[in-house]
Short mmCIF file of C-alpha atoms in Angstrom, two decimals:
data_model
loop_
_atom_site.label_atom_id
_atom_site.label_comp_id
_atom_site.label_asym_id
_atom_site.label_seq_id
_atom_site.Cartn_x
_atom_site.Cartn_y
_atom_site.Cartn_z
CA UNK A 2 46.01 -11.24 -86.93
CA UNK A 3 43.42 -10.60 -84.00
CA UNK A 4 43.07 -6.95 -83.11
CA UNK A 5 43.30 -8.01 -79.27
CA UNK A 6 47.04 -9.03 -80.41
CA UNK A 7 47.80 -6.17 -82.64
CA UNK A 8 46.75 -3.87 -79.25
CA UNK A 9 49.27 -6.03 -76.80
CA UNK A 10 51.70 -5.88 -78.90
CA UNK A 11 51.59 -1.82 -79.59
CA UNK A 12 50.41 -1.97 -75.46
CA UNK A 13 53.90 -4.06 -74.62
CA UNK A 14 56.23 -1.84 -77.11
CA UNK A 15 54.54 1.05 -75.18
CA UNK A 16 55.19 -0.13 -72.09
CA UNK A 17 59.23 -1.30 -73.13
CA UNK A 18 60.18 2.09 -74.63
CA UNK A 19 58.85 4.13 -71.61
CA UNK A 20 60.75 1.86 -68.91
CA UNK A 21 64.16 2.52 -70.91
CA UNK A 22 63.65 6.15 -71.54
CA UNK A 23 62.87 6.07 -67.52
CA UNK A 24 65.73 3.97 -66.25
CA UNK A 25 68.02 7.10 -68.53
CA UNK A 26 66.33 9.62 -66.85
CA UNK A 27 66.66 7.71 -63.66
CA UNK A 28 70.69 7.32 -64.25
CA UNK A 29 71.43 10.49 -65.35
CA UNK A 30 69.71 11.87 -61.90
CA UNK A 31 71.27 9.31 -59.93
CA UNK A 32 73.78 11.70 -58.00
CA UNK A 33 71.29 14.34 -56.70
CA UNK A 34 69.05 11.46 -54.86
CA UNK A 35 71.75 9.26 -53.43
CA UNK A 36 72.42 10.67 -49.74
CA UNK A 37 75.92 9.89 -47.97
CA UNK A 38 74.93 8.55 -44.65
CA UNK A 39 78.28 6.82 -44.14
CA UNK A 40 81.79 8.46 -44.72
CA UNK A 41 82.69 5.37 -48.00
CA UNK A 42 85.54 4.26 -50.38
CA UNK A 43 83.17 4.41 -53.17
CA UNK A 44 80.61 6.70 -53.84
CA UNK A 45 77.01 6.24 -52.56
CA UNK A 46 75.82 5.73 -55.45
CA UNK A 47 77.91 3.43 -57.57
CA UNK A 48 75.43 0.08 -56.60
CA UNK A 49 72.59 1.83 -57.55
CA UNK A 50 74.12 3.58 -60.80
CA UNK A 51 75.14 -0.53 -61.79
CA UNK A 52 71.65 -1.94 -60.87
CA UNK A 53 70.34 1.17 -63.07
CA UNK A 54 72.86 0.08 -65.87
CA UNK A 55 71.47 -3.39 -65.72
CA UNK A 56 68.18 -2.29 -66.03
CA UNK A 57 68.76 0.20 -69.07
CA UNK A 58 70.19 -2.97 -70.69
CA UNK A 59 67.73 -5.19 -70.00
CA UNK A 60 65.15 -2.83 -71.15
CA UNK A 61 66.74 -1.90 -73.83
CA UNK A 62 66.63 -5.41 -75.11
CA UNK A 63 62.95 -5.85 -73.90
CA UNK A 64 62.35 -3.06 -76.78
CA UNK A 65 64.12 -4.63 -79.56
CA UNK A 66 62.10 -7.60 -79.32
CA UNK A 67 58.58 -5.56 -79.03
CA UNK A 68 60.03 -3.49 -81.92
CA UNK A 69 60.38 -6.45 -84.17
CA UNK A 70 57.40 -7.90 -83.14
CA UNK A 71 55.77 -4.33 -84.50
CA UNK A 72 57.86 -4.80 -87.38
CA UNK A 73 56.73 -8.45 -88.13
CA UNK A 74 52.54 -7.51 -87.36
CA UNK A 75 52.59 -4.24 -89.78
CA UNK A 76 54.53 -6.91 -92.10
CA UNK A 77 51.87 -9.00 -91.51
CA UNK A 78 53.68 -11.72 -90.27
CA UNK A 79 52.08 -13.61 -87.44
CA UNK A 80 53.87 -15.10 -84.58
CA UNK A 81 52.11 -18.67 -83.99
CA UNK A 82 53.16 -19.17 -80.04
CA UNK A 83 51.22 -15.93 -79.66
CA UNK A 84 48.35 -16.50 -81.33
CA UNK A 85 48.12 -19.62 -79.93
CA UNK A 86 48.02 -18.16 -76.25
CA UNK A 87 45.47 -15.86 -77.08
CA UNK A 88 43.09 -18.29 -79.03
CA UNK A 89 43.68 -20.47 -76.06
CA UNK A 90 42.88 -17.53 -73.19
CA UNK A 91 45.93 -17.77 -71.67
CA UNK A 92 46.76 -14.35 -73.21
CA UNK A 93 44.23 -13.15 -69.92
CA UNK A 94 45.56 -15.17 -67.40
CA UNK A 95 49.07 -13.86 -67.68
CA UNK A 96 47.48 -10.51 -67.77
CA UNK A 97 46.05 -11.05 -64.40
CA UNK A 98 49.39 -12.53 -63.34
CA UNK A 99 51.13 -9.52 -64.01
CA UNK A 100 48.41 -7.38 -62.64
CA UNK A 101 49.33 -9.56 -59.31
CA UNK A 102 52.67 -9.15 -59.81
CA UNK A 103 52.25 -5.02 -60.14
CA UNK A 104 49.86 -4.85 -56.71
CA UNK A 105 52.71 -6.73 -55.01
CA UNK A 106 55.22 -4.78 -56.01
CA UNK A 107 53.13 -1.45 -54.58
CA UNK A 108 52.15 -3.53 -51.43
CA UNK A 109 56.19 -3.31 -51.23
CA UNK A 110 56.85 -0.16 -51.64
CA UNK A 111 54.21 0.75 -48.70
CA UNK A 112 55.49 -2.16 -46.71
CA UNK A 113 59.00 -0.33 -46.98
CA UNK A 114 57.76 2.91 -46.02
CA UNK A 115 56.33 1.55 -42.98
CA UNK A 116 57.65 -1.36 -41.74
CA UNK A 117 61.29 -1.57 -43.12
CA UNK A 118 63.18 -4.04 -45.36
CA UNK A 119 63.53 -6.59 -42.75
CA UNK A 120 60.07 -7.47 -42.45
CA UNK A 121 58.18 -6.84 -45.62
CA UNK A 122 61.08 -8.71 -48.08
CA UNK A 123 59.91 -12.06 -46.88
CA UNK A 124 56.48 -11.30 -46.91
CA UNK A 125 56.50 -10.09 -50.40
CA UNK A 126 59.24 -13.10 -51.56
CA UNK A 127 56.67 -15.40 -50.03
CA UNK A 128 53.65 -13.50 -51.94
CA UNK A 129 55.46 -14.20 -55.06
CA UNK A 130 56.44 -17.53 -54.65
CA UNK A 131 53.27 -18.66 -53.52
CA UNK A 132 52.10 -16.80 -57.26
CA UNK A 133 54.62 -18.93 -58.52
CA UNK A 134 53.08 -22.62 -57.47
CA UNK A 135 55.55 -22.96 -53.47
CA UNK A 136 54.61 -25.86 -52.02
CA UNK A 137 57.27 -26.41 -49.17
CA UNK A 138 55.76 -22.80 -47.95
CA UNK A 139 57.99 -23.57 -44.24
CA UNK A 140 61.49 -24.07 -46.45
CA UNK A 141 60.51 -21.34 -48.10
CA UNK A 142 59.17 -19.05 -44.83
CA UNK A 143 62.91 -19.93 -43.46
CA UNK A 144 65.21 -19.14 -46.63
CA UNK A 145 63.25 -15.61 -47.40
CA UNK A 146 63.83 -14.44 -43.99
CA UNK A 147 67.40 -15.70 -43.35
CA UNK A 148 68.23 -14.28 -47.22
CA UNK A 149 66.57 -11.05 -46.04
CA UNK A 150 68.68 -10.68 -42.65
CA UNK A 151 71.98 -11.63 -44.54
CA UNK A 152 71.27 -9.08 -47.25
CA UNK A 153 70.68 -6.61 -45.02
CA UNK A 154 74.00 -7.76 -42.96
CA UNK A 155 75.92 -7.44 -46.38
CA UNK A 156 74.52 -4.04 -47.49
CA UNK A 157 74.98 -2.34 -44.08
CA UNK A 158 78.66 -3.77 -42.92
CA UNK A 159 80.16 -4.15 -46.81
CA UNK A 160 78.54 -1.93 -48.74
CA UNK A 161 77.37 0.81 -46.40
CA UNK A 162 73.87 0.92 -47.42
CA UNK A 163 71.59 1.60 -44.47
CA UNK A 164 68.01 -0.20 -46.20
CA UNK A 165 64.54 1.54 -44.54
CA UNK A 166 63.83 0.53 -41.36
CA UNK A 167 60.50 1.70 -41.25
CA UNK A 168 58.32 4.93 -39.88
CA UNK A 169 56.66 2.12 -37.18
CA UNK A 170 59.93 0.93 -36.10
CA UNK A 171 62.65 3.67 -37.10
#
C-alpha cells in the first residue's frame, strides 16, 4: 500500500473524528447561541438542534467507515477502488475538488455576513453546480433563486427564523 494512501486515509479519519466531536460540542451549546427574535410555539432552537442531530449522525457514520478503512490498511488489506484512483491521479483531482468546494463554502459565509441569504444562496448554488458539470446554467439561474426566496418565505412566516439580511442591506 502507497504511503500517499496510508496518509489520506489517517488525513480523512482525522478529519471524520474531529467533525463529530465538533457537531457534540456544537449541540450541547446549542441553547446559549440561539437568540429568540420572535415570541414561538417551539423553541428557537429546535431546527437547528435536528439539523445538528443529523449531522452528528452522519458524521458519526463518516468515522466508522475511515475507522475500518484504518483497520483494514494496519491489517494490510488494500482496498482496490482506492488504489486504483490514486495510481490513476484522480486521488488529486478530487482533492482539488474539495479544496473548491471548502473556498466556496467560506466565500458563503462572507457572502452572508454581507450581503444576506437572499442574494449569495444562488450565487453559491450556481458556483457549485457549475463544479458539478450545469449545462442549462438559465434553468438553473431561475430554480436557485426562486428555491432561495421560497426558503426564505418558509423559514420567516412558518418557522420564525429571520435568515441574515446582510450588513450592506440590513
Amino acid at each position: 500500500m502507497g504511503r500517499l494512501l496510508r496518509r489520506n486515509i489517517w488525513i480523512e479519519a482525522g478529519i471524520s473524528l474531529f467533525l463529530m466531536l465538533f457537531f457534540i460540542y456544537f449541540y450541547c451549546h446549542i441553547d446559549q447561541w440561539v437568540i429568540e427574535t420572535l415570541p414561538s410555539t417551539i423553541s428557537p432552537a429546535f431546527f437547528p438542534s435536528v439539523v445538528t442531530l443529523v449531522l452528528i449522525i452522519m458524521s458519526a457514520l463518516l468515522t466508522g467507515f475511515c475507522l475500518r478503512s484504518v483497520r483494514h490498511m494496519l491489517a494490510g488489506k488494500v482496498d482496490e477502488e482506492r488504489l486504483e484512483l490514486q495510481e490513476g491521479g484522480e486521488e488529486a483531482g478530487r482533492f482539488a475538488a474539495l479544496a473548491g468546494y471548502v473556498g466556496i463554502l467560506f466565500l458563503y459565509l462572507i457572502g452572508l455576513h454581507f450581503i444576506g441569504f437572499v442574494y449569495s444562496t444562488p450565487i453559491v448554488m450556481f458556483l457549485v453546480s457549475l463544479m458539478l458539470g450545469l449545462r442549462h446554467w438559465l434553468i438553473g439561474i431561475v430554480c436557485y433563486v426562486l428555491f432561495t426566496l421560497l426558503l426564505n418565505y418558509v423559514a420567516f412566516n412558518f418557522m420564525q427564523i429571520i435568515l441574515p439580511t446582510g450588513v450592506l442591506f440590513g
